[in-house]
PDB file of C-alpha atoms in Angstrom:
ATOM      1  CA  UNK A   1       0.000   0.000   0.000  1.00 52.00           C
ATOM      2  CA  UNK A   2       1.408   3.352  -1.045  1.00 61.00           C
ATOM      3  CA  UNK A   3       1.578   6.074   1.617  1.00 63.00           C
ATOM      4  CA  UNK A   4       0.783   9.621   0.491  1.00 66.00           C
ATOM      5  CA  UNK A   5       2.220  12.540   2.445  1.00 70.00           C
ATOM      6  CA  UNK A   6       0.896  16.031   1.847  1.00 75.00           C
ATOM      7  CA  UNK A   7       3.562  18.732   2.076  1.00 80.00           C
ATOM      8  CA  UNK A   8       1.234  21.386   3.500  1.00 80.00           C
ATOM      9  CA  UNK A   9       0.030  19.118   6.307  1.00 81.00           C
ATOM     10  CA  UNK A  10       3.568  17.952   7.073  1.00 82.00           C
ATOM     11  CA  UNK A  11       4.714  21.570   7.197  1.00 88.00           C
ATOM     12  CA  UNK A  12       1.890  22.676   9.519  1.00 85.00           C
ATOM     13  CA  UNK A  13       2.375  19.748  11.899  1.00 82.00           C
ATOM     14  CA  UNK A  14       6.131  20.312  12.155  1.00 86.00           C
ATOM     15  CA  UNK A  15       5.664  24.074  12.439  1.00 89.00           C
ATOM     16  CA  UNK A  16       3.256  23.619  15.350  1.00 84.00           C
ATOM     17  CA  UNK A  17       5.570  21.260  17.212  1.00 85.00           C
ATOM     18  CA  UNK A  18       8.664  23.382  16.558  1.00 89.00           C
ATOM     19  CA  UNK A  19       6.970  26.569  17.752  1.00 89.00           C
ATOM     20  CA  UNK A  20       5.720  24.942  20.967  1.00 86.00           C
ATOM     21  CA  UNK A  21       9.139  23.314  21.555  1.00 88.00           C
ATOM     22  CA  UNK A  22      10.916  26.671  21.132  1.00 90.00           C
ATOM     23  CA  UNK A  23       8.473  28.387  23.482  1.00 87.00           C
ATOM     24  CA  UNK A  24       8.955  25.745  26.177  1.00 84.00           C
ATOM     25  CA  UNK A  25      12.728  25.774  25.739  1.00 85.00           C
ATOM     26  CA  UNK A  26      12.941  29.522  26.264  1.00 82.00           C
ATOM     27  CA  UNK A  27      10.642  29.370  29.273  1.00 77.00           C
ATOM     28  CA  UNK A  28      12.814  26.607  30.712  1.00 75.00           C
ATOM     29  CA  UNK A  29      16.100  28.491  30.353  1.00 72.00           C
ATOM     30  CA  UNK A  30      14.582  31.840  31.317  1.00 66.00           C
ATOM     31  CA  UNK A  31      15.133  33.598  28.006  1.00 71.00           C
ATOM     32  CA  UNK A  32      12.779  36.097  26.388  1.00 71.00           C
ATOM     33  CA  UNK A  33      10.752  34.500  23.584  1.00 80.00           C
ATOM     34  CA  UNK A  34       9.352  36.721  20.822  1.00 82.00           C
ATOM     35  CA  UNK A  35       6.547  35.511  18.569  1.00 87.00           C
ATOM     36  CA  UNK A  36       8.164  36.891  15.397  1.00 90.00           C
ATOM     37  CA  UNK A  37      11.543  35.212  15.876  1.00 90.00           C
ATOM     38  CA  UNK A  38       9.812  32.040  17.064  1.00 91.00           C
ATOM     39  CA  UNK A  39       7.611  31.983  13.959  1.00 93.00           C
ATOM     40  CA  UNK A  40      10.577  32.421  11.610  1.00 94.00           C
ATOM     41  CA  UNK A  41      12.589  29.732  13.425  1.00 93.00           C
ATOM     42  CA  UNK A  42       9.666  27.279  13.471  1.00 92.00           C
ATOM     43  CA  UNK A  43       9.077  27.889   9.754  1.00 93.00           C
ATOM     44  CA  UNK A  44      12.737  27.107   9.031  1.00 94.00           C
ATOM     45  CA  UNK A  45      12.489  23.873  11.032  1.00 92.00           C
ATOM     46  CA  UNK A  46       9.227  22.828   9.360  1.00 90.00           C
ATOM     47  CA  UNK A  47      10.544  23.600   5.874  1.00 93.00           C
ATOM     48  CA  UNK A  48      13.672  21.530   6.497  1.00 92.00           C
ATOM     49  CA  UNK A  49      11.489  18.591   7.610  1.00 88.00           C
ATOM     50  CA  UNK A  50       9.465  18.782   4.395  1.00 89.00           C
ATOM     51  CA  UNK A  51      12.604  18.963   2.235  1.00 92.00           C
ATOM     52  CA  UNK A  52      14.278  16.018   4.028  1.00 89.00           C
ATOM     53  CA  UNK A  53      11.104  13.953   3.692  1.00 86.00           C
ATOM     54  CA  UNK A  54      10.809  14.760  -0.018  1.00 85.00           C
ATOM     55  CA  UNK A  55      14.397  13.699  -0.748  1.00 87.00           C
ATOM     56  CA  UNK A  56      14.225  10.709   1.593  1.00 86.00           C
ATOM     57  CA  UNK A  57      17.089  11.839   3.835  1.00 86.00           C
ATOM     58  CA  UNK A  58      17.683   9.381   6.662  1.00 84.00           C
ATOM     59  CA  UNK A  59      20.342   7.901   8.938  1.00 85.00           C
ATOM     60  CA  UNK A  60      23.359   9.854  10.108  1.00 90.00           C
ATOM     61  CA  UNK A  61      22.842  12.552   7.455  1.00 90.00           C
ATOM     62  CA  UNK A  62      19.347  13.210   8.796  1.00 86.00           C
ATOM     63  CA  UNK A  63      20.768  13.501  12.331  1.00 87.00           C
ATOM     64  CA  UNK A  64      23.446  15.994  11.236  1.00 90.00           C
ATOM     65  CA  UNK A  65      21.031  18.143   9.226  1.00 90.00           C
ATOM     66  CA  UNK A  66      18.485  18.139  12.062  1.00 88.00           C
ATOM     67  CA  UNK A  67      21.126  19.268  14.533  1.00 90.00           C
ATOM     68  CA  UNK A  68      22.326  22.063  12.240  1.00 92.00           C
ATOM     69  CA  UNK A  69      18.744  23.220  11.668  1.00 92.00           C
ATOM     70  CA  UNK A  70      18.024  23.140  15.425  1.00 91.00           C
ATOM     71  CA  UNK A  71      21.163  25.203  16.036  1.00 93.00           C
ATOM     72  CA  UNK A  72      19.994  27.678  13.364  1.00 94.00           C
ATOM     73  CA  UNK A  73      16.547  27.885  14.980  1.00 94.00           C
ATOM     74  CA  UNK A  74      18.112  28.771  18.334  1.00 92.00           C
ATOM     75  CA  UNK A  75      20.373  31.314  16.616  1.00 91.00           C
ATOM     76  CA  UNK A  76      17.344  32.965  15.008  1.00 92.00           C
ATOM     77  CA  UNK A  77      15.503  33.171  18.337  1.00 89.00           C
ATOM     78  CA  UNK A  78      18.417  34.378  20.477  1.00 82.00           C
ATOM     79  CA  UNK A  79      20.270  36.512  17.945  1.00 80.00           C
ATOM     80  CA  UNK A  80      23.995  37.084  17.569  1.00 76.00           C
ATOM     81  CA  UNK A  81      26.465  38.106  20.265  1.00 66.00           C
ATOM     82  CA  UNK A  82      26.611  35.010  22.497  1.00 68.00           C
ATOM     83  CA  UNK A  83      29.163  32.216  22.814  1.00 72.00           C
ATOM     84  CA  UNK A  84      28.849  28.933  20.913  1.00 82.00           C
ATOM     85  CA  UNK A  85      28.393  27.194  24.262  1.00 79.00           C
ATOM     86  CA  UNK A  86      25.176  29.153  24.896  1.00 77.00           C
ATOM     87  CA  UNK A  87      23.754  28.173  21.499  1.00 85.00           C
ATOM     88  CA  UNK A  88      24.725  24.516  21.973  1.00 88.00           C
ATOM     89  CA  UNK A  89      23.151  24.349  25.451  1.00 83.00           C
ATOM     90  CA  UNK A  90      19.889  25.775  24.188  1.00 86.00           C
ATOM     91  CA  UNK A  91      19.967  23.448  21.174  1.00 90.00           C
ATOM     92  CA  UNK A  92      20.236  20.451  23.512  1.00 88.00           C
ATOM     93  CA  UNK A  93      17.286  21.789  25.539  1.00 85.00           C
ATOM     94  CA  UNK A  94      15.303  22.199  22.318  1.00 88.00           C
ATOM     95  CA  UNK A  95      16.029  18.602  21.287  1.00 85.00           C
ATOM     96  CA  UNK A  96      14.993  17.319  24.699  1.00 82.00           C
ATOM     97  CA  UNK A  97      11.710  19.250  24.734  1.00 82.00           C
ATOM     98  CA  UNK A  98      11.032  18.279  21.108  1.00 81.00           C
ATOM     99  CA  UNK A  99      11.596  14.595  21.837  1.00 78.00           C
ATOM    100  CA  UNK A 100       9.319  14.779  24.887  1.00 77.00           C
ATOM    101  CA  UNK A 101       6.497  16.418  22.937  1.00 75.00           C
ATOM    102  CA  UNK A 102       6.884  14.133  19.914  1.00 72.00           C
ATOM    103  CA  UNK A 103       6.785  11.040  22.116  1.00 69.00           C
ATOM    104  CA  UNK A 104       3.752  12.304  24.011  1.00 66.00           C
ATOM    105  CA  UNK A 105       1.838  13.191  20.833  1.00 65.00           C
ATOM    106  CA  UNK A 106       2.666   9.800  19.323  1.00 66.00           C
ATOM    107  CA  UNK A 107       1.358   8.108  22.475  1.00 63.00           C
ATOM    108  CA  UNK A 108      -1.884  10.094  22.392  1.00 60.00           C
ATOM    109  CA  UNK A 109      -2.331   9.302  18.699  1.00 59.00           C
ATOM    110  CA  UNK A 110      -1.738   5.601  19.369  1.00 62.00           C
ATOM    111  CA  UNK A 111      -4.751   5.639  21.666  1.00 60.00           C
ATOM    112  CA  UNK A 112      -6.875   6.560  18.676  1.00 54.00           C
ATOM    113  CA  UNK A 113      -5.620   3.838  16.388  1.00 53.00           C
ATOM    114  CA  UNK A 114      -2.060   4.880  15.701  1.00 50.00           C
ATOM    115  CA  UNK A 115      -2.737   7.457  12.993  1.00 53.00           C
ATOM    116  CA  UNK A 116      -2.652  11.235  13.063  1.00 51.00           C
ATOM    117  CA  UNK A 117      -5.744  12.599  11.304  1.00 48.00           C
ATOM    118  CA  UNK A 118      -5.140  14.856   8.293  1.00 46.00           C
ATOM    119  CA  UNK A 119      -7.047  17.704   6.726  1.00 43.00           C
ATOM    120  CA  UNK A 120      -7.955  15.538   3.779  1.00 46.00           C
ATOM    121  CA  UNK A 121      -9.612  12.689   5.646  1.00 46.00           C
ATOM    122  CA  UNK A 122     -11.454  14.472   8.444  1.00 42.00           C
ATOM    123  CA  UNK A 123     -10.381  18.118   8.450  1.00 43.00           C
ATOM    124  CA  UNK A 124      -8.212  18.478  11.588  1.00 48.00           C
ATOM    125  CA  UNK A 125      -4.662  17.041  11.441  1.00 51.00           C
ATOM    126  CA  UNK A 126      -2.473  20.024  12.237  1.00 51.00           C
ATOM    127  CA  UNK A 127      -5.111  21.437  14.595  1.00 55.00           C
ATOM    128  CA  UNK A 128      -5.198  18.114  16.464  1.00 56.00           C
ATOM    129  CA  UNK A 129      -1.411  17.968  16.849  1.00 56.00           C
ATOM    130  CA  UNK A 130      -1.203  21.629  17.888  1.00 57.00           C
ATOM    131  CA  UNK A 131      -3.974  21.139  20.464  1.00 61.00           C
ATOM    132  CA  UNK A 132      -2.284  18.081  21.977  1.00 58.00           C
ATOM    133  CA  UNK A 133       1.076  19.882  22.006  1.00 58.00           C
ATOM    134  CA  UNK A 134      -0.443  22.976  23.618  1.00 61.00           C
ATOM    135  CA  UNK A 135      -2.071  20.913  26.378  1.00 64.00           C
ATOM    136  CA  UNK A 136       1.210  19.142  27.063  1.00 62.00           C
ATOM    137  CA  UNK A 137       3.022  22.487  27.068  1.00 60.00           C
ATOM    138  CA  UNK A 138       0.596  23.839  29.651  1.00 63.00           C
ATOM    139  CA  UNK A 139       1.159  20.771  31.819  1.00 62.00           C
ATOM    140  CA  UNK A 140       4.950  21.117  31.580  1.00 60.00           C
ATOM    141  CA  UNK A 141       4.772  24.826  32.412  1.00 58.00           C
ATOM    142  CA  UNK A 142       2.609  24.026  35.423  1.00 60.00           C
ATOM    143  CA  UNK A 143       5.307  21.672  36.687  1.00 52.00           C
ATOM    144  CA  UNK A 144       7.974  24.278  35.960  1.00 51.00           C
ATOM    145  CA  UNK A 145       5.909  26.860  37.830  1.00 52.00           C
ATOM    146  CA  UNK A 146       6.191  24.879  41.054  1.00 44.00           C
ATOM    147  CA  UNK A 147       9.986  24.762  40.838  1.00 45.00           C
ATOM    148  CA  UNK A 148      12.188  27.285  42.666  1.00 42.00           C
ATOM    149  CA  UNK A 149      12.289  30.576  40.752  1.00 47.00           C
ATOM    150  CA  UNK A 150      15.612  31.946  41.866  1.00 47.00           C
ATOM    151  CA  UNK A 151      19.086  31.113  43.042  1.00 75.00           C
ATOM    152  CA  UNK A 152      22.268  33.030  43.652  1.00 76.00           C
ATOM    153  CA  UNK A 153      25.641  33.458  42.001  1.00 82.00           C
ATOM    154  CA  UNK A 154      28.624  35.766  42.274  1.00 83.00           C
ATOM    155  CA  UNK A 155      30.022  38.169  39.696  1.00 87.00           C
ATOM    156  CA  UNK A 156      33.160  40.175  39.031  1.00 87.00           C
ATOM    157  CA  UNK A 157      32.116  43.498  37.480  1.00 87.00           C
ATOM    158  CA  UNK A 158      34.749  45.610  35.732  1.00 86.00           C
ATOM    159  CA  UNK A 159      33.310  48.956  34.621  1.00 84.00           C
ATOM    160  CA  UNK A 160      34.180  52.667  34.832  1.00 79.00           C
ATOM    161  CA  UNK A 161      37.746  51.609  35.615  1.00 80.00           C
ATOM    162  CA  UNK A 162      36.548  49.943  38.802  1.00 82.00           C
ATOM    163  CA  UNK A 163      36.502  46.237  39.679  1.00 85.00           C
ATOM    164  CA  UNK A 164      33.951  45.055  42.237  1.00 85.00           C
ATOM    165  CA  UNK A 165      32.651  41.716  43.477  1.00 86.00           C
ATOM    166  CA  UNK A 166      28.884  41.378  43.646  1.00 87.00           C
ATOM    167  CA  UNK A 167      26.349  38.859  44.875  1.00 85.00           C
ATOM    168  CA  UNK A 168      23.581  38.301  42.336  1.00 87.00           C
ATOM    169  CA  UNK A 169      20.034  37.020  42.474  1.00 85.00           C
ATOM    170  CA  UNK A 170      19.299  34.857  39.427  1.00 86.00           C
ATOM    171  CA  UNK A 171      15.744  35.739  38.448  1.00 82.00           C
ATOM    172  CA  UNK A 172      14.001  33.599  35.822  1.00 75.00           C
ATOM    173  CA  UNK A 173      11.277  36.247  35.647  1.00 74.00           C
ATOM    174  CA  UNK A 174      13.706  38.928  34.460  1.00 76.00           C
ATOM    175  CA  UNK A 175      13.151  38.803  30.692  1.00 79.00           C
ATOM    176  CA  UNK A 176      13.963  42.475  30.038  1.00 84.00           C
ATOM    177  CA  UNK A 177      16.268  43.048  27.078  1.00 85.00           C
ATOM    178  CA  UNK A 178      17.716  46.092  25.339  1.00 85.00           C
ATOM    179  CA  UNK A 179      15.300  46.592  22.401  1.00 83.00           C
ATOM    180  CA  UNK A 180      17.882  47.183  19.654  1.00 82.00           C
ATOM    181  CA  UNK A 181      20.554  44.578  20.389  1.00 82.00           C
ATOM    182  CA  UNK A 182      18.408  42.103  22.356  1.00 84.00           C
ATOM    183  CA  UNK A 183      21.097  41.950  25.070  1.00 87.00           C
ATOM    184  CA  UNK A 184      19.909  40.879  28.552  1.00 88.00           C
ATOM    185  CA  UNK A 185      19.638  43.545  31.253  1.00 90.00           C
ATOM    186  CA  UNK A 186      21.386  43.303  34.621  1.00 91.00           C
ATOM    187  CA  UNK A 187      20.251  45.574  37.475  1.00 91.00           C
ATOM    188  CA  UNK A 188      22.984  46.748  39.861  1.00 91.00           C
ATOM    189  CA  UNK A 189      22.792  48.907  42.985  1.00 88.00           C
ATOM    190  CA  UNK A 190      24.643  52.227  42.798  1.00 86.00           C
ATOM    191  CA  UNK A 191      26.606  51.691  46.031  1.00 86.00           C
ATOM    192  CA  UNK A 192      28.911  49.264  44.198  1.00 86.00           C
ATOM    193  CA  UNK A 193      30.324  52.204  42.210  1.00 84.00           C
ATOM    194  CA  UNK A 194      30.436  54.749  45.025  1.00 80.00           C
ATOM    195  CA  UNK A 195      32.276  57.904  44.005  1.00 77.00           C
ATOM    196  CA  UNK A 196      32.101  57.223  40.255  1.00 82.00           C
ATOM    197  CA  UNK A 197      30.687  60.267  38.423  1.00 79.00           C
ATOM    198  CA  UNK A 198      29.393  58.321  35.425  1.00 79.00           C
ATOM    199  CA  UNK A 199      27.635  55.808  37.663  1.00 82.00           C
ATOM    200  CA  UNK A 200      25.940  58.695  39.494  1.00 78.00           C
ATOM    201  CA  UNK A 201      24.738  60.217  36.205  1.00 76.00           C
ATOM    202  CA  UNK A 202      23.488  56.880  34.842  1.00 80.00           C
ATOM    203  CA  UNK A 203      21.482  56.161  37.975  1.00 78.00           C
ATOM    204  CA  UNK A 204      17.779  56.867  37.518  1.00 64.00           C
ATOM    205  CA  UNK A 205      15.618  57.926  34.625  1.00 62.00           C
ATOM    206  CA  UNK A 206      16.943  59.184  31.298  1.00 57.00           C
ATOM    207  CA  UNK A 207      18.436  62.689  31.475  1.00 64.00           C
ATOM    208  CA  UNK A 208      21.179  64.710  29.760  1.00 64.00           C
ATOM    209  CA  UNK A 209      23.875  62.393  28.373  1.00 67.00           C
ATOM    210  CA  UNK A 210      26.314  65.188  27.497  1.00 72.00           C
ATOM    211  CA  UNK A 211      27.775  65.136  30.999  1.00 75.00           C
ATOM    212  CA  UNK A 212      28.952  61.545  30.592  1.00 78.00           C
ATOM    213  CA  UNK A 213      32.508  60.714  29.594  1.00 79.00           C
ATOM    214  CA  UNK A 214      33.000  59.988  25.837  1.00 82.00           C
ATOM    215  CA  UNK A 215      33.628  56.263  26.394  1.00 82.00           C
ATOM    216  CA  UNK A 216      30.511  55.866  28.553  1.00 81.00           C
ATOM    217  CA  UNK A 217      28.391  57.961  26.166  1.00 81.00           C
ATOM    218  CA  UNK A 218      29.365  55.658  23.293  1.00 85.00           C
ATOM    219  CA  UNK A 219      28.055  52.600  25.156  1.00 86.00           C
ATOM    220  CA  UNK A 220      24.958  54.094  26.739  1.00 85.00           C
ATOM    221  CA  UNK A 221      21.515  52.663  25.912  1.00 86.00           C
ATOM    222  CA  UNK A 222      17.923  53.363  26.917  1.00 84.00           C
ATOM    223  CA  UNK A 223      15.973  50.543  28.569  1.00 86.00           C
ATOM    224  CA  UNK A 224      12.216  50.511  29.133  1.00 84.00           C
ATOM    225  CA  UNK A 225      11.272  49.020  32.507  1.00 83.00           C
ATOM    226  CA  UNK A 226       7.731  48.401  33.767  1.00 79.00           C
ATOM    227  CA  UNK A 227       7.170  47.778  37.464  1.00 72.00           C
ATOM    228  CA  UNK A 228       3.875  47.689  39.338  1.00 69.00           C
ATOM    229  CA  UNK A 229       2.082  49.140  36.342  1.00 68.00           C
ATOM    230  CA  UNK A 230       4.547  52.065  35.982  1.00 75.00           C
ATOM    231  CA  UNK A 231       6.793  52.316  32.913  1.00 78.00           C
ATOM    232  CA  UNK A 232      10.151  54.096  33.094  1.00 81.00           C
ATOM    233  CA  UNK A 233      13.008  54.800  30.698  1.00 83.00           C
ATOM    234  CA  UNK A 234      16.331  54.104  32.421  1.00 84.00           C
ATOM    235  CA  UNK A 235      19.930  54.506  31.372  1.00 84.00           C
ATOM    236  CA  UNK A 236      21.883  51.349  30.673  1.00 87.00           C
ATOM    237  CA  UNK A 237      25.465  50.782  29.607  1.00 88.00           C
ATOM    238  CA  UNK A 238      26.687  47.988  27.333  1.00 88.00           C
ATOM    239  CA  UNK A 239      29.501  46.100  28.984  1.00 85.00           C
ATOM    240  CA  UNK A 240      31.455  42.924  28.441  1.00 79.00           C
ATOM    241  CA  UNK A 241      33.225  43.321  31.748  1.00 83.00           C
ATOM    242  CA  UNK A 242      30.914  41.128  33.815  1.00 87.00           C
ATOM    243  CA  UNK A 243      32.284  37.712  34.740  1.00 87.00           C
ATOM    244  CA  UNK A 244      30.523  34.798  36.430  1.00 83.00           C
ATOM    245  CA  UNK A 245      32.615  33.433  39.298  1.00 79.00           C
ATOM    246  CA  UNK A 246      32.807  29.645  39.415  1.00 70.00           C
ATOM    247  CA  UNK A 247      34.687  27.056  41.464  1.00 64.00           C
ATOM    248  CA  UNK A 248      37.334  27.041  38.738  1.00 67.00           C
ATOM    249  CA  UNK A 249      37.743  30.808  38.895  1.00 69.00           C
ATOM    250  CA  UNK A 250      36.426  33.509  36.608  1.00 73.00           C
ATOM    251  CA  UNK A 251      34.254  32.383  33.719  1.00 74.00           C
ATOM    252  CA  UNK A 252      33.822  33.906  30.279  1.00 75.00           C
ATOM    253  CA  UNK A 253      32.728  37.555  30.033  1.00 82.00           C
ATOM    254  CA  UNK A 254      28.989  38.208  29.958  1.00 83.00           C
ATOM    255  CA  UNK A 255      27.875  40.732  27.368  1.00 85.00           C
ATOM    256  CA  UNK A 256      24.879  42.586  28.759  1.00 89.00           C
ATOM    257  CA  UNK A 257      23.349  45.988  29.415  1.00 90.00           C
ATOM    258  CA  UNK A 258      23.881  47.123  33.008  1.00 90.00           C
ATOM    259  CA  UNK A 259      21.279  49.368  34.642  1.00 89.00           C
ATOM    260  CA  UNK A 260      22.379  51.145  37.825  1.00 88.00           C
ATOM    261  CA  UNK A 261      19.719  51.863  40.440  1.00 87.00           C
ATOM    262  CA  UNK A 262      19.750  53.858  43.661  1.00 84.00           C
ATOM    263  CA  UNK A 263      18.472  51.067  45.896  1.00 83.00           C
ATOM    264  CA  UNK A 264      19.723  49.458  49.097  1.00 81.00           C
ATOM    265  CA  UNK A 265      19.820  46.054  47.435  1.00 77.00           C
ATOM    266  CA  UNK A 266      17.699  43.311  45.995  1.00 81.00           C
ATOM    267  CA  UNK A 267      16.642  41.125  48.884  1.00 75.00           C
ATOM    268  CA  UNK A 268      20.152  41.077  50.286  1.00 77.00           C
ATOM    269  CA  UNK A 269      21.869  40.867  46.882  1.00 84.00           C
ATOM    270  CA  UNK A 270      23.881  43.477  44.995  1.00 88.00           C
ATOM    271  CA  UNK A 271      22.286  42.869  41.614  1.00 89.00           C
ATOM    272  CA  UNK A 272      19.678  40.935  39.652  1.00 89.00           C
ATOM    273  CA  UNK A 273      20.681  38.864  36.634  1.00 89.00           C
ATOM    274  CA  UNK A 274      18.430  36.965  34.221  1.00 86.00           C
ATOM    275  CA  UNK A 275      18.706  33.197  33.930  1.00 79.00           C
ATOM    276  CA  UNK A 276      19.896  33.590  30.340  1.00 76.00           C
ATOM    277  CA  UNK A 277      23.302  35.038  31.277  1.00 76.00           C
ATOM    278  CA  UNK A 278      24.377  31.906  33.155  1.00 72.00           C
ATOM    279  CA  UNK A 279      22.976  29.226  30.781  1.00 65.00           C
TER     280      UNK A 279
END
């Protein structure tokens, strides 16, 4: 018996699963997920699946192409400017989530006779798969929601010609990014840079940037922050001088936008960092 595969249905099914897998992956690692980048990445993944199916790609070649495409999908969602290690870690997470969803959908389909319905035999194939995937995603997120939301780490911050050590609260809910570059935002209390003129000027809402030193002015950015229903525009400075301290010493530099705030601290910590900077 000859099996007929319809490209449009295959594309829609793979697109649905890829989009849900990307969304769950970014929620898991604490990165900001945008619908536009996720749609483009999922479309790339679905298109590659259709092409590989059409040409009958299988075996080790299929594995290599799938990995490269998954890496590309993560690159599209995250953007440039991070280390290869970050992309590889998120690619592995994506594969794990994808395998979990695919296995679960296959199991659910097996309960109905082992076949996934298509648009051409009863009008609901891709909708069925998307619905099952969405329900599973909600269940996974519910489990994730009961897990601890924060932990701590320690940083070396080198900025304004000053080197300081800081305790940091890792907050998975901090998904704020600089809108142009997409770089993650780290919030730091002003007391760490006591006596630094540029740090004093950068603390608080956006004001006159002409008073800043030329080097600081070149790296300054504007970050929109919403807290308790109130939106503010704050100064931020692009820096690659933030290092995660590990048992083996100082790790690789973290490229981020640092926002300085005039606060006593963050629950006993010197700064708040998003989960994405340490994954």
